[in-house]
Short mmCIF file of C-alpha atoms and ligand atoms in Angstrom, two decimals:
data_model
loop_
_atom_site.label_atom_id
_atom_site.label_comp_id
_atom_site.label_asym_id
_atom_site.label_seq_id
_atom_site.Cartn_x
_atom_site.Cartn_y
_atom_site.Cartn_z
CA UNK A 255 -139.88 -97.03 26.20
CA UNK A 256 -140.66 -95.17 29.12
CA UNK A 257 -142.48 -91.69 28.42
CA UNK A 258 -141.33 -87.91 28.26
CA UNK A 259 -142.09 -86.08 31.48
CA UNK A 260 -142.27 -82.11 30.54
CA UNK A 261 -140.98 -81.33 33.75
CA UNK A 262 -137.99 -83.39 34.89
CA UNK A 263 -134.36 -82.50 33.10
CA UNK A 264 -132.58 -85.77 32.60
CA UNK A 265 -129.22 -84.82 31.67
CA UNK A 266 -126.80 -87.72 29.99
CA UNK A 267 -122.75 -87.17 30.19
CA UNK A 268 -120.97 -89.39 27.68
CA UNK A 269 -117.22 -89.58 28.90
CA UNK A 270 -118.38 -89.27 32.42
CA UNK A 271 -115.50 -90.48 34.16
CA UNK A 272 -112.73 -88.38 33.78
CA UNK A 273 -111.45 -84.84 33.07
CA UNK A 274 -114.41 -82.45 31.85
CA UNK A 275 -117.11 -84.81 31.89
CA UNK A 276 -116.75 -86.07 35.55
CA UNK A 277 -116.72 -81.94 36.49
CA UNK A 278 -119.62 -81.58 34.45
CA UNK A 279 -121.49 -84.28 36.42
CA UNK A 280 -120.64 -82.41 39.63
CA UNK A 281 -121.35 -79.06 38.29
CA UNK A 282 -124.90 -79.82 37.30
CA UNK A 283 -125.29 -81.66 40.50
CA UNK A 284 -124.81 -78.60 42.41
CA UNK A 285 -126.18 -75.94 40.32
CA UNK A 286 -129.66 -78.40 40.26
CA UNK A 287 -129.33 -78.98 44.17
CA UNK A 288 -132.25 -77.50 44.85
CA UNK A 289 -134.84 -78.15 41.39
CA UNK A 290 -133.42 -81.80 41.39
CA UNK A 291 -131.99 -83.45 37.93
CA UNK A 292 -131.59 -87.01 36.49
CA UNK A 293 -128.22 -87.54 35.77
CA UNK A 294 -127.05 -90.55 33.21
CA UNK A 295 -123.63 -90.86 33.40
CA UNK A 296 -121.90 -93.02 30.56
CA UNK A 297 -118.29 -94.33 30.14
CA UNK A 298 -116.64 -97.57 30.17
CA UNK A 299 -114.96 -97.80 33.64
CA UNK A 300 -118.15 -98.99 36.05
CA UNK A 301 -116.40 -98.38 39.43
CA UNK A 302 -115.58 -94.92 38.81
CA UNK A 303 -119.36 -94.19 37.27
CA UNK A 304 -120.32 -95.83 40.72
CA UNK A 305 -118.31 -93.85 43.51
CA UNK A 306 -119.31 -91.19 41.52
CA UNK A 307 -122.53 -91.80 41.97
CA UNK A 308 -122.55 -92.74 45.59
CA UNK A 309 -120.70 -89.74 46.02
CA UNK A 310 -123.23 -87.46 44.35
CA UNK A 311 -126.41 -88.66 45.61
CA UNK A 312 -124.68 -88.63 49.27
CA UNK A 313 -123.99 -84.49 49.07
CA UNK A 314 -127.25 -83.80 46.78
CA UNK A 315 -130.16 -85.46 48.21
CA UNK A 316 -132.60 -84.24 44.97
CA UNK A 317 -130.23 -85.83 42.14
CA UNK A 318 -130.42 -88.94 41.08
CA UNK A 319 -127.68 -90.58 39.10
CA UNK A 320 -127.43 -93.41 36.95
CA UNK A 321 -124.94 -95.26 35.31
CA UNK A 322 -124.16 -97.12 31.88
CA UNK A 323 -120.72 -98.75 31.60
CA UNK A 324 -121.03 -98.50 27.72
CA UNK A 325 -118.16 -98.17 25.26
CA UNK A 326 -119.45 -95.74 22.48
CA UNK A 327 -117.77 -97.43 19.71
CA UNK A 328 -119.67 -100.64 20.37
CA UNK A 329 -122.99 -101.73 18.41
CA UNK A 330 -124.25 -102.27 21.32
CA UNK A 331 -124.28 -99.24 22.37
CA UNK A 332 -128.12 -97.89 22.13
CA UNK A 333 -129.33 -100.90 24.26
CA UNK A 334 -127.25 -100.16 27.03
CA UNK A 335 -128.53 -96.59 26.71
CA UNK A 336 -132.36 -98.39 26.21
CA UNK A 337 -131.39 -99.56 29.38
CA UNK A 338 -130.21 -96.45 30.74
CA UNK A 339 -133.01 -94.54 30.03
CA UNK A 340 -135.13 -97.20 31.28
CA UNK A 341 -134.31 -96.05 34.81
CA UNK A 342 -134.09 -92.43 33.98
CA UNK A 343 -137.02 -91.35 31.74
CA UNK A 344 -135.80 -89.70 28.11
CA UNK A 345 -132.88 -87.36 28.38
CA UNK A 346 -133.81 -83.70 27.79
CA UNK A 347 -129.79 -83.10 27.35
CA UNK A 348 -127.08 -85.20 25.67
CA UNK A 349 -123.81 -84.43 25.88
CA UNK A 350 -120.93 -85.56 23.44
CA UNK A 351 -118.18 -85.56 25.22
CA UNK A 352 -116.35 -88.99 25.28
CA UNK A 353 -113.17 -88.73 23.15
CA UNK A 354 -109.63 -89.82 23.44
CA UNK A 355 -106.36 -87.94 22.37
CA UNK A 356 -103.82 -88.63 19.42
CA UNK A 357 -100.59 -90.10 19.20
CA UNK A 358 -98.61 -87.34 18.29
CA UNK A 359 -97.07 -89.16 15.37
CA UNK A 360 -97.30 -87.72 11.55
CA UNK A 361 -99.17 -88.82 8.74
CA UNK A 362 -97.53 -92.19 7.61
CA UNK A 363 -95.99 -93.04 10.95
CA UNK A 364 -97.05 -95.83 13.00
CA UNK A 365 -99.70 -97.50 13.16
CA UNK A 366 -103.20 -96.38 11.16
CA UNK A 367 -105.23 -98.38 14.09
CA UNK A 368 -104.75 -95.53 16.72
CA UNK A 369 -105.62 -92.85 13.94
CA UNK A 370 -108.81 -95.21 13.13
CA UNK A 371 -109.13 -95.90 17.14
CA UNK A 372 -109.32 -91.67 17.27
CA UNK A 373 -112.61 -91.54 14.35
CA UNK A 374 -114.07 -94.63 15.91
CA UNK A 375 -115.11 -92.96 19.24
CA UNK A 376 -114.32 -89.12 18.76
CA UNK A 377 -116.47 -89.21 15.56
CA UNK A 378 -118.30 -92.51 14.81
CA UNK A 379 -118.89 -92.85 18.76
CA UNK A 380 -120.30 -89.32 19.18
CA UNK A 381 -122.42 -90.39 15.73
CA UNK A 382 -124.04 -93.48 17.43
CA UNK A 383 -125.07 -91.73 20.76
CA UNK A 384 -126.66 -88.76 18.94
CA UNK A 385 -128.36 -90.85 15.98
CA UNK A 386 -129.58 -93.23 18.65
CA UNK A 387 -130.87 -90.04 21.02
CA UNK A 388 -132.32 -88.29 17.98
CA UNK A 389 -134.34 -91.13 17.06
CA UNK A 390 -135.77 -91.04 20.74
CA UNK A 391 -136.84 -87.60 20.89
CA UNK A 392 -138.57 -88.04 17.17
CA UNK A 393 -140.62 -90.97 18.19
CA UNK A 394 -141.98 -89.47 21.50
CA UNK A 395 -142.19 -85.90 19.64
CA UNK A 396 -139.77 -84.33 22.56
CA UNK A 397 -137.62 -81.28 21.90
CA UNK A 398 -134.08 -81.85 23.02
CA UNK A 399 -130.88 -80.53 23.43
CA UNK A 400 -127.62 -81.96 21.86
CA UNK A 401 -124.32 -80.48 23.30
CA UNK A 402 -121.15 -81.92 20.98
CA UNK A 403 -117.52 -81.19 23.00
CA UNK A 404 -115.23 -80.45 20.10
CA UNK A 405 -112.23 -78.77 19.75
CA UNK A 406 -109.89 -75.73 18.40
CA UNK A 407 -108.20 -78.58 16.98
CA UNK A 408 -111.80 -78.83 14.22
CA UNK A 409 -110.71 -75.48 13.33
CA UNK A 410 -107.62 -76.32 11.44
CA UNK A 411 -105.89 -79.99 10.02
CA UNK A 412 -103.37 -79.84 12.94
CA UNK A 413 -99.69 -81.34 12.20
CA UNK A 414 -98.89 -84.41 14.55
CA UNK A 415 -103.01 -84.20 15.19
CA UNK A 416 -104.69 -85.22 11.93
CA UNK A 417 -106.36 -88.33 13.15
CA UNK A 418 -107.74 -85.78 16.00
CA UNK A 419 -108.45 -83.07 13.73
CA UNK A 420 -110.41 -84.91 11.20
CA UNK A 421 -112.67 -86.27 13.89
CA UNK A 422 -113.49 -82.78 16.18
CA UNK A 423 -114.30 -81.11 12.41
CA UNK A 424 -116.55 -84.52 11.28
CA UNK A 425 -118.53 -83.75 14.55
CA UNK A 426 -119.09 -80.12 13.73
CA UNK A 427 -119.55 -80.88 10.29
CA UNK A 428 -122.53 -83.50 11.80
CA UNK A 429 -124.21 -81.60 14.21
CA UNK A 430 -124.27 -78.67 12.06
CA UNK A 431 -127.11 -81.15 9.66
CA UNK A 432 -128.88 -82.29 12.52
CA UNK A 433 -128.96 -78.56 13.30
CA UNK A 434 -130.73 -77.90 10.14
CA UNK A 435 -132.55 -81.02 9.67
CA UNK A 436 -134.10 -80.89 12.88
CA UNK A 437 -134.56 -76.90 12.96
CA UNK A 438 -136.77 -75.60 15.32
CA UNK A 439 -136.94 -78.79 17.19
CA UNK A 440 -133.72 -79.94 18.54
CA UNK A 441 -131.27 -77.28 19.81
CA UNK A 442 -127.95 -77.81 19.02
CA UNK A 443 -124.72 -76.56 21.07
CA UNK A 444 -121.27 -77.56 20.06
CA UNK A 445 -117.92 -76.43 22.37
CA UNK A 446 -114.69 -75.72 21.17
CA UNK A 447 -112.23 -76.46 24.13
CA UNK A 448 -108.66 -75.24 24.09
CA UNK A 449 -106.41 -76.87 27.01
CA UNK A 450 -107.98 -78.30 29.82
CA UNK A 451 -106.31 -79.70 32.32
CA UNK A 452 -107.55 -83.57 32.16
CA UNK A 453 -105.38 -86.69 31.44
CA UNK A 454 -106.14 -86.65 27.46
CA UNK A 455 -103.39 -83.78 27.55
CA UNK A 456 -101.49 -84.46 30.85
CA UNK A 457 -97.96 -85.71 28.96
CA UNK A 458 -97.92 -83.11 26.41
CA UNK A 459 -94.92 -80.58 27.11
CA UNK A 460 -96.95 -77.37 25.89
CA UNK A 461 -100.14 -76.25 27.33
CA UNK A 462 -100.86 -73.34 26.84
CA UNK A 463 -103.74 -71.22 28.23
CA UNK A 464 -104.25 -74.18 30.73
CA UNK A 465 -107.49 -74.21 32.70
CA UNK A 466 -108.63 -76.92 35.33
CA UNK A 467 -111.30 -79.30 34.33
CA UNK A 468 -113.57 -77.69 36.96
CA UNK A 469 -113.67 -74.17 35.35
CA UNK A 470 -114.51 -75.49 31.98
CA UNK A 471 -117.23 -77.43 33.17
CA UNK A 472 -118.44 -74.31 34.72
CA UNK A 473 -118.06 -72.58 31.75
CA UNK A 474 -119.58 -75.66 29.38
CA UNK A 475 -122.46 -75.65 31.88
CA UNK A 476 -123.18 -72.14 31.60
CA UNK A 477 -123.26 -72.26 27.63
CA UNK A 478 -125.51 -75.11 27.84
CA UNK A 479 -128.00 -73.32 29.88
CA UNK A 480 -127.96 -70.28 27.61
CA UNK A 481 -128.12 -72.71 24.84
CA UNK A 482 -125.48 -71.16 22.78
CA UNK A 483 -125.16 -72.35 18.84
CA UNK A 484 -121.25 -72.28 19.77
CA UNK A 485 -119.04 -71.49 22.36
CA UNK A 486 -115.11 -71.22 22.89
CA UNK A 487 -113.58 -72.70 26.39
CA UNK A 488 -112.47 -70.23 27.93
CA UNK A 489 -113.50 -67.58 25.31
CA UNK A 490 -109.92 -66.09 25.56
CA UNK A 491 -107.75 -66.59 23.77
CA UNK A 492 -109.42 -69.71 21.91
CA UNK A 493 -111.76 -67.46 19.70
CA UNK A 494 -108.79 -65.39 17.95
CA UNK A 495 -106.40 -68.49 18.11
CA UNK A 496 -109.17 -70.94 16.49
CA UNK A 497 -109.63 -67.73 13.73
CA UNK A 498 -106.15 -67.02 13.23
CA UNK A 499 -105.51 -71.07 12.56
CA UNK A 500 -108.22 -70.94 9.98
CA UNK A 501 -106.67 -68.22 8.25
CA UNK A 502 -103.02 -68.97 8.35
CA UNK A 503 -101.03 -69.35 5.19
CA UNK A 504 -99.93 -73.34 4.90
CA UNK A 505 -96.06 -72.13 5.07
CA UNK A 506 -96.40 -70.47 8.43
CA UNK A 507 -98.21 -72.88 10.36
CA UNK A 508 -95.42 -75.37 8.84
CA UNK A 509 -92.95 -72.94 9.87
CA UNK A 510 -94.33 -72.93 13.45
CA UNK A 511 -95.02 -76.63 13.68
CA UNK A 512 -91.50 -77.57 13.04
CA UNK A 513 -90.21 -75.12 15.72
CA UNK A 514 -92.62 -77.18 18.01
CA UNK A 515 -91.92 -80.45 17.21
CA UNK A 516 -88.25 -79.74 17.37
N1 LIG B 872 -108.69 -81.64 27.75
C1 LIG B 872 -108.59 -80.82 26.72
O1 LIG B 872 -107.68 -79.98 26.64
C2 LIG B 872 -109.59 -80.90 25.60
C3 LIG B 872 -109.54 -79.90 24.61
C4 LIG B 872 -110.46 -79.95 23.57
C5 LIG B 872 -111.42 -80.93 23.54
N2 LIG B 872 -111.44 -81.89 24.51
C6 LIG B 872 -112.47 -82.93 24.41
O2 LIG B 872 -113.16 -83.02 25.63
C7 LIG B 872 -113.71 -84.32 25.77
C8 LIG B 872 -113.42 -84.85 27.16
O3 LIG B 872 -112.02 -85.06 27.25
P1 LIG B 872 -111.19 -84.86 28.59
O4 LIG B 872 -110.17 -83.83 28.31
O5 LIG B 872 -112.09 -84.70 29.74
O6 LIG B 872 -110.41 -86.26 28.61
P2 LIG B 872 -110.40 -87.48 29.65
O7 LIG B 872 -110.21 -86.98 31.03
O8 LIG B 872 -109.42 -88.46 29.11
O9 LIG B 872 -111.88 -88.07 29.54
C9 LIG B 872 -112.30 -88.78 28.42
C10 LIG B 872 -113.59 -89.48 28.78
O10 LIG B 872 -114.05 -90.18 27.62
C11 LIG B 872 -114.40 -91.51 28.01
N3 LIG B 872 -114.23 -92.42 26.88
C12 LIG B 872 -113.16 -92.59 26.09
N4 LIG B 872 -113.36 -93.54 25.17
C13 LIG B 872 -114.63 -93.99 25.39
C14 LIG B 872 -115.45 -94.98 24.79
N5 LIG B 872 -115.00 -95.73 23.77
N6 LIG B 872 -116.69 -95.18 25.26
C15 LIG B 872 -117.17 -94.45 26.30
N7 LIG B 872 -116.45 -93.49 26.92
C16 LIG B 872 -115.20 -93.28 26.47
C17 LIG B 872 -113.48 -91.84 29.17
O11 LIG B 872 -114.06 -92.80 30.04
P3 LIG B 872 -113.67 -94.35 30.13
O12 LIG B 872 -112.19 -94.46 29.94
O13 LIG B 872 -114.16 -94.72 31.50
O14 LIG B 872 -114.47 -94.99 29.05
C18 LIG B 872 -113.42 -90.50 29.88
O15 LIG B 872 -114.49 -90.40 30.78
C19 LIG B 872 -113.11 -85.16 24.64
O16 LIG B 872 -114.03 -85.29 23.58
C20 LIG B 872 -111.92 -84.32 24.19
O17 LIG B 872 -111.58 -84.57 22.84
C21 LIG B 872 -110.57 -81.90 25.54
#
């Protein structure tokens, strides 16, 4: 196990490849141009982890990436990150962020495997990294920083989403224990996203409040560094929308669903 250094920010991305995650990588990359930053970027598709890498370390000469073609629902899953780290030094920073979308089918339609597919890495995936990262940081004595990507969609049992739902509010639900069993010496940020432009969403008819993947990661980025407990993205209109879905009475979010699904 290689040791802490107090000084270097190692920064690991899971869901690096695509959508909010890859613009995270090259946000960070530029806003560290000149400190310098570790960067461990984690997904399953190798090539793209690699160009990105090339492509990084070409434009920023002071970060360093490096790359773990790991699929989070796999048990093997903290070796490669073992491994990972092995050529990185301890991440300061982990951030949930691999997930994958639903089906858009009801409750009792289809197939349960895609609904179970949706817990597996949204929820048990997210689990694994963080238990595995958690254990890390308690064994060398470091304090880190956990940063969960979420989603409005934790904020209420969505219709057509439940699958989804159920696994953005597990991972609140989660890192809001680690926040108090580790309190006071791992920070814990977790992100509620509305609609970001990125291919989890790309065939879905209504978007609304769209925002490139670019401007989120900006905005994720900045909420990291002030270490927020929780942050909408954007703020507007996400933190009255996520509110109002809490509170709405079951018969009018049914009301408005079937208009939608119409
Ligand atoms: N886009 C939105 O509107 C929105 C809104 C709210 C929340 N979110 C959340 O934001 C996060 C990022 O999503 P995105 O919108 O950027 O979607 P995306 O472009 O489809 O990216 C998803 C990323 O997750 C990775 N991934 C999926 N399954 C994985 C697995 N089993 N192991 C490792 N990596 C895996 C994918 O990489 P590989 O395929 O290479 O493994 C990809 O890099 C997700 O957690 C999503 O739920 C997105």
């Amino acid at each position: 196990m290689p040791q802490h250094s107090t000084n270097q920010k190692v920064v690991f991305i899971t869901g690096a490849s695509s959508g909010i995650g890859r613009s995270l990588a090259f946000a960070y990359a530029s806003h560290y141009a000149k400190q310098g930053l570790v960067l461990g970027l984690i997904s399953r598709r190798e090539t793209i982890l690699s160009d990105m890498k090339s492509q990084i370390e070409k434009e920023y000469k002071s970060i360093r990436v490096e790359i773990s073609a790991c699929d989070i629902t796999s048990p093997s899953t903290p070796t490669l990150l073992e491994t990972l780290t092995s050529r990185t030094g301890i991440p300061t920073i982990m951030v949930l962020n691999a997930g994958i979308g639903h089906q858009g089918k009801q409750i009792g339609q289809g197939d349960i495997s895609d609904d179970a597919a949706v817990i597996e890495t949204n929820l048990v995936g997210a689990m694994r990294v963080c238990h595995w990262v958690v254990g890390v940081w308690e064994r060398v004595g470091c304090v880190g920083h956990v940063v969960g990507v979420s989603s409005v969609a934790a904020w209420r049992g969505l219709p057509t989403s439940a699958a989804y739902s159920a696994s953005k509010a597990g991972l609140d639900v989660y890192l809001d224990a680690l926040r108090v069993e580790k309190y006071g010496k791992i920070k814990v940020t977790v992100l509620h996203p509305g609609y970001i432009d990125t291919p989890i969403n790309d065939m879905m008819e209504h978007r609304p409040y769209l925002i490139s993947a670019d401007k989120a990661a900006q905005l994720v980025l900045s909420r990291i560094e002030r270490g927020v407990r929780q942050a909408f993205i954007p703020w507007w209109p996400w933190t009255v929308v996520a509110r109002l879905l809490a509170m709405l009475p079951t018969w009018v979010l049914a009301l408005a669903a079937r208009k939608f699904t119409k």
